[in-house]
Amino acid sequence: MTYIAAFGCKDGIVMCADTQETVGSNKDYSEKISIVDDLSYPLAIGGAGYGPLIDCMTDEIIERAKAEQPASKKALKALITAALREVYANDLPALTTRRIDKAPQLLIAAKTSEDGFCIYQTAGRRVVGEISRGIIGFSTAYNMNLLRRLHQPSLPMQQAVMLAV
């Protein structure tokens, strides 16, 4: 089961994930957080759910972010919404999926030039909204309550990384 968490801290955002992917009875190593490789736009995306669909969503969001470099949170949210719409209209019909596989979750962390750091959460084709902390995949009530109890936006980066570990 996937576990991805993201939360803000004093100096930025920390995002962490497990690295095990299970397909049927096979377990393999898998990177679940993607970033803009050329560092042209500060963005990281973690996804839980059907891998091929998450890959399409991640690729579309990253390509758009590199090209458009949204300066505000509002522009970033519009970019994410448009990217999800594109994937559901053009990529999803070509994928062989079960109905349950059509609703992956994403955590998207970025730093906009106008508004600073932000984290967006998606569920399926919808942008749920901006959050200060979140867990997707294995987001049990216990895990969410633990994160609520231990997370403080004023944590220095080093302590936030230790919380992630």
Tab-separated table of N, CA and C in Angstrom:
chain	number	residue	atom	x	y	z
A	1	MET	N	0.848	-1.169	0.000
A	1	MET	CA	0.000	0.000	0.000
A	1	MET	C	0.895	1.232	0.000
A	2	THR	N	0.559	2.183	-0.833
A	2	THR	CA	1.327	3.417	-0.968
A	2	THR	C	1.124	4.334	0.233
A	3	TYR	N	2.196	5.018	0.592
A	3	TYR	CA	2.144	6.005	1.662
A	3	TYR	C	2.946	7.212	1.206
A	4	ILE	N	2.260	8.324	0.983
A	4	ILE	CA	2.920	9.570	0.606
A	4	ILE	C	2.395	10.664	1.516
A	5	ALA	N	3.322	11.434	2.063
A	5	ALA	CA	2.953	12.546	2.935
A	5	ALA	C	3.665	13.802	2.460
A	6	ALA	N	3.012	14.940	2.655
A	6	ALA	CA	3.611	16.242	2.355
A	6	ALA	C	3.128	17.215	3.412
A	7	PHE	N	4.040	18.069	3.853
A	7	PHE	CA	3.656	19.076	4.832
A	7	PHE	C	4.623	20.241	4.773
A	8	GLY	N	4.084	21.410	5.090
A	8	GLY	CA	4.889	22.614	5.095
A	8	GLY	C	5.708	22.717	6.363
A	9	CYS	N	6.814	23.437	6.270
A	9	CYS	CA	7.642	23.716	7.435
A	9	CYS	C	8.159	25.150	7.301
A	10	LYS	N	8.951	25.573	8.238
A	10	LYS	CA	9.433	26.946	8.290
A	10	LYS	C	10.137	27.357	6.993
A	11	ASP	N	10.909	26.456	6.417
A	11	ASP	CA	11.744	26.790	5.267
A	11	ASP	C	11.249	26.226	3.938
A	12	GLY	N	10.097	25.591	3.913
A	12	GLY	CA	9.625	25.027	2.658
A	12	GLY	C	8.604	23.927	2.848
A	13	ILE	N	8.751	22.871	2.063
A	13	ILE	CA	7.837	21.731	2.099
A	13	ILE	C	8.666	20.456	2.124
A	14	VAL	N	8.224	19.478	2.909
A	14	VAL	CA	8.838	18.154	2.920
A	14	VAL	C	7.822	17.170	2.364
A	15	MET	N	8.278	16.323	1.447
A	15	MET	CA	7.429	15.283	0.875
A	15	MET	C	8.183	13.968	0.987
A	16	CYS	N	7.479	12.910	1.405
A	16	CYS	CA	8.123	11.608	1.554
A	16	CYS	C	7.189	10.519	1.037
A	17	ALA	N	7.778	9.390	0.683
A	17	ALA	CA	6.983	8.270	0.172
A	17	ALA	C	7.709	6.959	0.407
A	18	ASP	N	6.936	5.882	0.461
A	18	ASP	CA	7.546	4.559	0.455
A	18	ASP	C	7.989	4.264	-0.975
A	19	THR	N	8.687	3.171	-1.175
A	19	THR	CA	9.193	2.860	-2.519
A	19	THR	C	8.801	1.462	-2.985
A	20	GLN	N	7.757	0.899	-2.403
A	20	GLN	CA	7.322	-0.440	-2.808
A	20	GLN	C	6.067	-0.342	-3.667
A	21	GLU	N	6.116	-0.986	-4.820
A	21	GLU	CA	4.959	-1.050	-5.701
A	21	GLU	C	4.513	-2.509	-5.790
A	22	THR	N	3.231	-2.739	-5.580
A	22	THR	CA	2.698	-4.092	-5.643
A	22	THR	C	1.775	-4.205	-6.849
A	23	VAL	N	2.091	-5.148	-7.725
A	23	VAL	CA	1.239	-5.440	-8.878
A	23	VAL	C	0.938	-6.930	-8.808
A	24	GLY	N	-0.320	-7.244	-8.503
A	24	GLY	CA	-0.675	-8.640	-8.263
A	24	GLY	C	0.038	-9.121	-7.022
A	25	SER	N	0.829	-10.183	-7.172
A	25	SER	CA	1.598	-10.684	-6.028
A	25	SER	C	3.070	-10.266	-6.105
A	26	ASN	N	3.428	-9.490	-7.128
A	26	ASN	CA	4.810	-9.034	-7.294
A	26	ASN	C	5.043	-7.712	-6.570
A	27	LYS	N	6.182	-7.605	-5.911
A	27	LYS	CA	6.564	-6.376	-5.225
A	27	LYS	C	7.872	-5.896	-5.835
A	28	ASP	N	7.899	-4.628	-6.245
A	28	ASP	CA	9.077	-4.045	-6.869
A	28	ASP	C	9.369	-2.677	-6.280
A	29	TYR	N	10.577	-2.189	-6.544
A	29	TYR	CA	10.981	-0.845	-6.156
A	29	TYR	C	10.360	0.149	-7.125
A	30	SER	N	9.863	1.246	-6.600
A	30	SER	CA	9.271	2.272	-7.458
A	30	SER	C	9.411	3.638	-6.806
A	31	GLU	N	9.926	4.594	-7.565
A	31	GLU	CA	9.953	5.987	-7.104
A	31	GLU	C	8.538	6.528	-7.237
A	32	LYS	N	7.998	7.087	-6.175
A	32	LYS	CA	6.622	7.580	-6.192
A	32	LYS	C	6.528	9.094	-6.144
A	33	ILE	N	7.673	9.745	-6.130
A	33	ILE	CA	7.702	11.205	-6.173
A	33	ILE	C	8.489	11.620	-7.411
A	34	SER	N	7.886	12.503	-8.209
A	34	SER	CA	8.529	13.018	-9.419
A	34	SER	C	8.781	14.506	-9.253
A	35	ILE	N	9.881	14.977	-9.825
A	35	ILE	CA	10.202	16.395	-9.782
A	35	ILE	C	10.517	16.879	-11.189
A	36	VAL	N	10.562	18.200	-11.357
A	36	VAL	CA	10.992	18.777	-12.621
A	36	VAL	C	12.504	18.575	-12.685
A	37	ASP	N	12.949	17.688	-13.565
A	37	ASP	CA	14.354	17.274	-13.606
A	37	ASP	C	15.327	18.424	-13.862
A	38	ASP	N	14.966	19.354	-14.749
A	38	ASP	CA	15.901	20.432	-15.075
A	38	ASP	C	15.824	21.599	-14.092
A	39	LEU	N	15.020	21.442	-13.034
A	39	LEU	CA	14.878	22.441	-11.978
A	39	LEU	C	14.385	23.793	-12.488
A	40	SER	N	13.710	23.813	-13.653
A	40	SER	CA	13.207	25.065	-14.201
A	40	SER	C	11.995	25.596	-13.435
A	41	TYR	N	11.335	24.722	-12.696
A	41	TYR	CA	10.192	25.140	-11.880
A	41	TYR	C	10.170	24.251	-10.642
A	42	PRO	N	10.096	24.846	-9.445
A	42	PRO	CA	10.136	24.049	-8.206
A	42	PRO	C	8.814	23.326	-7.951
A	43	LEU	N	8.754	22.047	-8.330
A	43	LEU	CA	7.525	21.267	-8.261
A	43	LEU	C	7.857	19.809	-7.986
A	44	ALA	N	7.082	19.185	-7.088
A	44	ALA	CA	7.212	17.755	-6.805
A	44	ALA	C	5.811	17.160	-6.755
A	45	ILE	N	5.663	15.953	-7.285
A	45	ILE	CA	4.362	15.286	-7.330
A	45	ILE	C	4.511	13.862	-6.818
A	46	GLY	N	3.644	13.477	-5.884
A	46	GLY	CA	3.574	12.103	-5.403
A	46	GLY	C	2.204	11.551	-5.742
A	47	GLY	N	2.146	10.296	-6.186
A	47	GLY	CA	0.871	9.722	-6.596
A	47	GLY	C	0.606	8.357	-6.005
A	48	ALA	N	-0.659	8.125	-5.654
A	48	ALA	CA	-1.106	6.835	-5.121
A	48	ALA	C	-2.258	6.341	-5.977
A	49	GLY	N	-2.158	5.085	-6.413
A	49	GLY	CA	-3.215	4.507	-7.233
A	49	GLY	C	-2.642	3.763	-8.422
A	50	TYR	N	-3.368	3.771	-9.520
A	50	TYR	CA	-3.014	3.040	-10.737
A	50	TYR	C	-1.823	3.709	-11.429
A	51	GLY	N	-0.678	3.029	-11.428
A	51	GLY	CA	0.574	3.585	-11.921
A	51	GLY	C	0.537	4.235	-13.292
A	52	PRO	N	0.035	3.554	-14.338
A	52	PRO	CA	0.033	4.171	-15.665
A	52	PRO	C	-0.761	5.488	-15.723
A	53	LEU	N	-1.863	5.568	-14.991
A	53	LEU	CA	-2.647	6.800	-14.979
A	53	LEU	C	-1.908	7.898	-14.204
A	54	ILE	N	-1.286	7.538	-13.083
A	54	ILE	CA	-0.499	8.510	-12.317
A	54	ILE	C	0.655	9.039	-13.172
A	55	ASP	N	1.308	8.154	-13.927
A	55	ASP	CA	2.397	8.592	-14.806
A	55	ASP	C	1.907	9.604	-15.837
A	56	CYS	N	0.746	9.353	-16.438
A	56	CYS	CA	0.184	10.295	-17.411
A	56	CYS	C	-0.100	11.646	-16.754
A	57	MET	N	-0.720	11.609	-15.580
A	57	MET	CA	-1.047	12.855	-14.869
A	57	MET	C	0.215	13.621	-14.503
A	58	THR	N	1.189	12.926	-13.935
A	58	THR	CA	2.435	13.550	-13.512
A	58	THR	C	3.162	14.176	-14.693
A	59	ASP	N	3.286	13.419	-15.785
A	59	ASP	CA	3.962	13.933	-16.979
A	59	ASP	C	3.267	15.179	-17.516
A	60	GLU	N	1.952	15.153	-17.571
A	60	GLU	CA	1.193	16.292	-18.109
A	60	GLU	C	1.371	17.532	-17.219
A	61	ILE	N	1.278	17.359	-15.917
A	61	ILE	CA	1.437	18.497	-15.000
A	61	ILE	C	2.855	19.056	-15.083
A	62	ILE	N	3.856	18.187	-15.088
A	62	ILE	CA	5.243	18.657	-15.134
A	62	ILE	C	5.535	19.379	-16.443
A	63	GLU	N	5.105	18.828	-17.571
A	63	GLU	CA	5.351	19.484	-18.859
A	63	GLU	C	4.695	20.867	-18.917
A	64	ARG	N	3.469	20.961	-18.413
A	64	ARG	CA	2.784	22.257	-18.400
A	64	ARG	C	3.482	23.238	-17.453
A	65	ALA	N	3.908	22.759	-16.286
A	65	ALA	CA	4.573	23.638	-15.318
A	65	ALA	C	5.890	24.164	-15.887
A	66	LYS	N	6.639	23.313	-16.575
A	66	LYS	CA	7.887	23.755	-17.193
A	66	LYS	C	7.629	24.822	-18.252
A	67	ALA	N	6.579	24.641	-19.035
A	67	ALA	CA	6.272	25.570	-20.119
A	67	ALA	C	5.650	26.876	-19.609
A	68	GLU	N	4.698	26.773	-18.695
A	68	GLU	CA	3.941	27.944	-18.248
A	68	GLU	C	4.546	28.637	-17.037
A	69	GLN	N	5.234	27.899	-16.178
A	69	GLN	CA	5.804	28.410	-14.939
A	69	GLN	C	4.823	29.338	-14.205
A	70	PRO	N	3.718	28.784	-13.720
A	70	PRO	CA	2.699	29.614	-13.073
A	70	PRO	C	3.267	30.382	-11.873
A	71	ALA	N	2.970	31.685	-11.830
A	71	ALA	CA	3.540	32.556	-10.797
A	71	ALA	C	2.710	32.596	-9.523
A	72	SER	N	1.435	32.224	-9.605
A	72	SER	CA	0.563	32.308	-8.430
A	72	SER	C	-0.069	30.952	-8.127
A	73	LYS	N	-0.578	30.825	-6.907
A	73	LYS	CA	-1.276	29.598	-6.527
A	73	LYS	C	-2.504	29.392	-7.409
A	74	LYS	N	-3.210	30.471	-7.708
A	74	LYS	CA	-4.407	30.388	-8.550
A	74	LYS	C	-4.047	29.858	-9.939
A	75	ALA	N	-2.948	30.355	-10.505
A	75	ALA	CA	-2.512	29.892	-11.834
A	75	ALA	C	-2.064	28.431	-11.783
A	76	LEU	N	-1.404	28.035	-10.699
A	76	LEU	CA	-0.982	26.638	-10.552
A	76	LEU	C	-2.193	25.718	-10.449
A	77	LYS	N	-3.178	26.118	-9.665
A	77	LYS	CA	-4.388	25.298	-9.540
A	77	LYS	C	-5.085	25.162	-10.895
A	78	ALA	N	-5.151	26.243	-11.663
A	78	ALA	CA	-5.757	26.185	-13.000
A	78	ALA	C	-4.965	25.253	-13.911
A	79	LEU	N	-3.644	25.283	-13.815
A	79	LEU	CA	-2.789	24.396	-14.608
A	79	LEU	C	-3.058	22.938	-14.256
A	80	ILE	N	-3.135	22.635	-12.970
A	80	ILE	CA	-3.385	21.261	-12.522
A	80	ILE	C	-4.754	20.794	-13.017
A	81	THR	N	-5.759	21.642	-12.883
A	81	THR	CA	-7.115	21.308	-13.335
A	81	THR	C	-7.133	21.017	-14.832
A	82	ALA	N	-6.470	21.862	-15.614
A	82	ALA	CA	-6.426	21.665	-17.074
A	82	ALA	C	-5.667	20.385	-17.426
A	83	ALA	N	-4.584	20.097	-16.714
A	83	ALA	CA	-3.807	18.885	-16.984
A	83	ALA	C	-4.625	17.631	-16.691
A	84	LEU	N	-5.347	17.630	-15.574
A	84	LEU	CA	-6.188	16.473	-15.236
A	84	LEU	C	-7.287	16.293	-16.275
A	85	ARG	N	-7.886	17.388	-16.704
A	85	ARG	CA	-8.938	17.329	-17.729
A	85	ARG	C	-8.384	16.711	-19.014
A	86	GLU	N	-7.181	17.125	-19.398
A	86	GLU	CA	-6.532	16.599	-20.605
A	86	GLU	C	-6.293	15.090	-20.489
A	87	VAL	N	-5.771	14.652	-19.366
A	87	VAL	CA	-5.477	13.231	-19.164
A	87	VAL	C	-6.753	12.399	-19.188
A	88	TYR	N	-7.799	12.867	-18.512
A	88	TYR	CA	-9.048	12.109	-18.480
A	88	TYR	C	-9.729	12.083	-19.848
A	89	ALA	N	-9.552	13.129	-20.642
A	89	ALA	CA	-10.169	13.167	-21.973
A	89	ALA	C	-9.392	12.341	-22.994
A	90	ASN	N	-8.059	12.385	-22.940
A	90	ASN	CA	-7.269	11.795	-24.017
A	90	ASN	C	-6.452	10.555	-23.653
A	91	ASP	N	-5.980	10.452	-22.430
A	91	ASP	CA	-5.146	9.306	-22.053
A	91	ASP	C	-5.942	8.168	-21.433
A	92	LEU	N	-6.859	8.493	-20.556
A	92	LEU	CA	-7.606	7.458	-19.838
A	92	LEU	C	-8.343	6.493	-20.772
A	93	PRO	N	-8.993	6.980	-21.841
A	93	PRO	CA	-9.690	6.028	-22.729
A	93	PRO	C	-8.773	4.962	-23.333
A	94	ALA	N	-7.487	5.268	-23.458
A	94	ALA	CA	-6.544	4.306	-24.045
A	94	ALA	C	-5.998	3.315	-23.024
A	95	LEU	N	-6.204	3.583	-21.734
A	95	LEU	CA	-5.708	2.693	-20.688
A	95	LEU	C	-6.760	1.645	-20.346
A	96	THR	N	-6.315	0.419	-20.147
A	96	THR	CA	-7.209	-0.636	-19.701
A	96	THR	C	-7.235	-0.596	-18.182
A	97	THR	N	-8.346	-0.123	-17.637
A	97	THR	CA	-8.420	0.036	-16.185
A	97	THR	C	-9.760	-0.431	-15.655
A	98	ARG	N	-9.738	-0.765	-14.379
A	98	ARG	CA	-10.985	-1.027	-13.681
A	98	ARG	C	-11.529	0.317	-13.210
A	99	ARG	N	-12.781	0.367	-12.874
A	99	ARG	CA	-13.386	1.622	-12.431
A	99	ARG	C	-12.655	2.208	-11.218
A	100	ILE	N	-12.275	1.359	-10.279
A	100	ILE	CA	-11.591	1.830	-9.068
A	100	ILE	C	-10.234	2.453	-9.394
A	101	ASP	N	-9.599	2.030	-10.499
A	101	ASP	CA	-8.292	2.549	-10.891
A	101	ASP	C	-8.362	3.951	-11.478
A	102	LYS	N	-9.556	4.450	-11.752
A	102	LYS	CA	-9.723	5.743	-12.416
A	102	LYS	C	-9.716	6.922	-11.453
A	103	ALA	N	-9.441	6.682	-10.182
A	103	ALA	CA	-9.467	7.762	-9.194
A	103	ALA	C	-8.199	7.791	-8.341
A	104	PRO	N	-7.023	7.965	-8.976
A	104	PRO	CA	-5.803	8.062	-8.174
A	104	PRO	C	-5.765	9.378	-7.397
A	105	GLN	N	-4.850	9.451	-6.457
A	105	GLN	CA	-4.660	10.660	-5.667
A	105	GLN	C	-3.262	11.211	-5.926
A	106	LEU	N	-3.150	12.530	-5.913
A	106	LEU	CA	-1.853	13.185	-6.050
A	106	LEU	C	-1.665	14.197	-4.932
A	107	LEU	N	-0.432	14.355	-4.499
A	107	LEU	CA	-0.019	15.493	-3.686
A	107	LEU	C	0.971	16.261	-4.553
A	108	ILE	N	0.724	17.541	-4.731
A	108	ILE	CA	1.550	18.378	-5.596
A	108	ILE	C	2.093	19.532	-4.762
A	109	ALA	N	3.396	19.592	-4.620
A	109	ALA	CA	4.048	20.646	-3.845
A	109	ALA	C	4.824	21.539	-4.800
A	110	ALA	N	4.729	22.845	-4.585
A	110	ALA	CA	5.408	23.792	-5.470
A	110	ALA	C	5.743	25.074	-4.727
A	111	LYS	N	6.580	25.870	-5.368
A	111	LYS	CA	6.869	27.211	-4.868
A	111	LYS	C	6.619	28.182	-6.005
A	112	THR	N	5.563	28.975	-5.859
A	112	THR	CA	5.250	29.976	-6.881
A	112	THR	C	6.021	31.260	-6.570
A	113	SER	N	6.313	32.025	-7.603
A	113	SER	CA	7.106	33.242	-7.406
A	113	SER	C	6.326	34.330	-6.670
A	114	GLU	N	5.014	34.363	-6.818
A	114	GLU	CA	4.209	35.395	-6.167
A	114	GLU	C	3.719	34.996	-4.778
A	115	ASP	N	3.269	33.753	-4.624
A	115	ASP	CA	2.597	33.332	-3.390
A	115	ASP	C	3.414	32.388	-2.514
A	116	GLY	N	4.566	31.969	-2.964
A	116	GLY	CA	5.399	31.083	-2.155
A	116	GLY	C	4.992	29.624	-2.228
A	117	PHE	N	5.241	28.903	-1.136
A	117	PHE	CA	5.041	27.457	-1.099
A	117	PHE	C	3.569	27.086	-0.994
A	118	CYS	N	3.199	25.967	-1.639
A	118	CYS	CA	1.824	25.470	-1.549
A	118	CYS	C	1.804	23.972	-1.815
A	119	ILE	N	0.760	23.324	-1.311
A	119	ILE	CA	0.535	21.897	-1.539
A	119	ILE	C	-0.904	21.740	-1.990
A	120	TYR	N	-1.111	21.075	-3.116
A	120	TYR	CA	-2.451	20.763	-3.595
A	120	TYR	C	-2.661	19.259	-3.543
A	121	GLN	N	-3.889	18.868	-3.255
A	121	GLN	CA	-4.259	17.460	-3.258
A	121	GLN	C	-5.314	17.250	-4.325
A	122	THR	N	-5.194	16.128	-5.043
A	122	THR	CA	-6.209	15.787	-6.036
A	122	THR	C	-6.801	14.422	-5.693
A	123	ALA	N	-7.995	14.205	-6.174
A	123	ALA	CA	-8.670	12.906	-6.065
A	123	ALA	C	-9.351	12.681	-7.401
A	124	GLY	N	-8.864	11.709	-8.170
A	124	GLY	CA	-9.411	11.490	-9.496
A	124	GLY	C	-9.152	12.704	-10.368
A	125	ARG	N	-10.203	13.212	-10.989
A	125	ARG	CA	-10.047	14.359	-11.883
A	125	ARG	C	-10.246	15.702	-11.186
A	126	ARG	N	-10.360	15.701	-9.868
A	126	ARG	CA	-10.641	16.936	-9.138
A	126	ARG	C	-9.458	17.400	-8.298
A	127	VAL	N	-9.291	18.708	-8.261
A	127	VAL	CA	-8.341	19.304	-7.328
A	127	VAL	C	-9.120	19.533	-6.044
A	128	VAL	N	-8.781	18.786	-5.008
A	128	VAL	CA	-9.498	18.882	-3.734
A	128	VAL	C	-9.273	20.254	-3.123
A	129	GLY	N	-8.054	20.754	-3.223
A	129	GLY	CA	-7.754	22.080	-2.712
A	129	GLY	C	-6.359	22.174	-2.164
A	130	GLU	N	-6.043	23.372	-1.674
A	130	GLU	CA	-4.741	23.594	-1.061
A	130	GLU	C	-4.797	23.127	0.389
A	131	ILE	N	-3.721	22.469	0.814
A	131	ILE	CA	-3.647	21.935	2.178
A	131	ILE	C	-2.316	22.328	2.802
A	132	SER	N	-2.238	22.286	4.124
A	132	SER	CA	-0.959	22.550	4.792
A	132	SER	C	-0.218	21.250	5.083
A	133	ARG	N	-0.951	20.135	5.118
A	133	ARG	CA	-0.359	18.821	5.337
A	133	ARG	C	-1.339	17.774	4.832
A	134	GLY	N	-0.802	16.664	4.371
A	134	GLY	CA	-1.688	15.619	3.893
A	134	GLY	C	-0.973	14.304	3.690
A	135	ILE	N	-1.776	13.261	3.669
A	135	ILE	CA	-1.303	11.905	3.405
A	135	ILE	C	-2.231	11.311	2.362
A	136	ILE	N	-1.658	10.634	1.384
A	136	ILE	CA	-2.469	9.884	0.421
A	136	ILE	C	-2.001	8.447	0.424
A	137	GLY	N	-2.834	7.586	-0.127
A	137	GLY	CA	-2.529	6.157	-0.098
A	137	GLY	C	-3.038	5.579	1.202
A	138	PHE	N	-2.142	5.386	2.135
A	138	PHE	CA	-2.482	4.790	3.427
A	138	PHE	C	-2.788	5.894	4.443
A	139	SER	N	-3.833	6.671	4.148
A	139	SER	CA	-4.165	7.821	5.001
A	139	SER	C	-5.223	7.435	6.031
A	140	THR	N	-4.847	6.553	6.925
A	140	THR	CA	-5.773	6.121	7.969
A	140	THR	C	-6.005	7.266	8.959
A	141	ALA	N	-7.061	7.151	9.726
A	141	ALA	CA	-7.354	8.152	10.749
A	141	ALA	C	-6.187	8.260	11.723
A	142	TYR	N	-5.593	7.130	12.076
A	142	TYR	CA	-4.448	7.139	12.992
A	142	TYR	C	-3.297	7.944	12.411
A	143	ASN	N	-2.941	7.684	11.147
A	143	ASN	CA	-1.832	8.402	10.516
A	143	ASN	C	-2.115	9.899	10.414
A	144	MET	N	-3.336	10.252	10.039
A	144	MET	CA	-3.690	11.674	9.927
A	144	MET	C	-3.644	12.349	11.293
A	145	ASN	N	-4.148	11.684	12.321
A	145	ASN	CA	-4.106	12.266	13.663
A	145	ASN	C	-2.671	12.408	14.170
A	146	LEU	N	-1.837	11.438	13.873
A	146	LEU	CA	-0.434	11.520	14.261
A	146	LEU	C	0.247	12.699	13.566
A	147	LEU	N	-0.012	12.858	12.275
A	147	LEU	CA	0.565	13.987	11.540
A	147	LEU	C	0.056	15.312	12.106
A	148	ARG	N	-1.248	15.391	12.393
A	148	ARG	CA	-1.811	16.615	12.981
A	148	ARG	C	-1.145	16.940	14.326
A	149	ARG	N	-0.892	15.910	15.101
A	149	ARG	CA	-0.308	16.095	16.434
A	149	ARG	C	1.157	16.519	16.364
A	150	LEU	N	1.927	15.932	15.455
A	150	LEU	CA	3.361	16.179	15.410
A	150	LEU	C	3.782	17.321	14.487
A	151	HIS	N	2.957	17.629	13.485
A	151	HIS	CA	3.338	18.652	12.514
A	151	HIS	C	3.012	20.051	13.021
A	152	GLN	N	3.968	20.926	12.857
A	152	GLN	CA	3.778	22.354	13.113
A	152	GLN	C	4.432	23.098	11.963
A	153	PRO	N	3.750	24.072	11.360
A	153	PRO	CA	4.347	24.813	10.238
A	153	PRO	C	5.648	25.521	10.599
A	154	SER	N	5.889	25.733	11.879
A	154	SER	CA	7.106	26.433	12.303
A	154	SER	C	8.317	25.505	12.467
A	155	LEU	N	8.160	24.207	12.185
A	155	LEU	CA	9.296	23.280	12.296
A	155	LEU	C	10.413	23.685	11.343
A	156	PRO	N	11.662	23.681	11.801
A	156	PRO	CA	12.773	23.875	10.862
A	156	PRO	C	12.855	22.668	9.915
A	157	MET	N	13.476	22.875	8.771
A	157	MET	CA	13.558	21.829	7.747
A	157	MET	C	14.117	20.520	8.317
A	158	GLN	N	15.168	20.580	9.138
A	158	GLN	CA	15.781	19.364	9.672
A	158	GLN	C	14.790	18.559	10.511
A	159	GLN	N	14.004	19.223	11.338
A	159	GLN	CA	13.024	18.514	12.150
A	159	GLN	C	11.890	17.990	11.274
A	160	ALA	N	11.517	18.729	10.250
A	160	ALA	CA	10.465	18.264	9.346
A	160	ALA	C	10.910	16.999	8.611
A	161	VAL	N	12.163	16.946	8.218
A	161	VAL	CA	12.694	15.741	7.560
A	161	VAL	C	12.666	14.564	8.545
A	162	MET	N	13.018	14.806	9.787
A	162	MET	CA	12.971	13.738	10.793
A	162	MET	C	11.540	13.253	10.999
A	163	LEU	N	10.573	14.153	10.981
A	163	LEU	CA	9.165	13.759	11.068
A	163	LEU	C	8.790	12.891	9.880
A	164	ALA	N	9.261	13.244	8.710
A	164	ALA	CA	8.979	12.453	7.502
A	164	ALA	C	9.545	11.050	7.615
A	165	VAL	N	10.738	10.943	8.174
A	165	VAL	CA	11.367	9.633	8.331
A	165	VAL	C	10.570	8.799	9.316
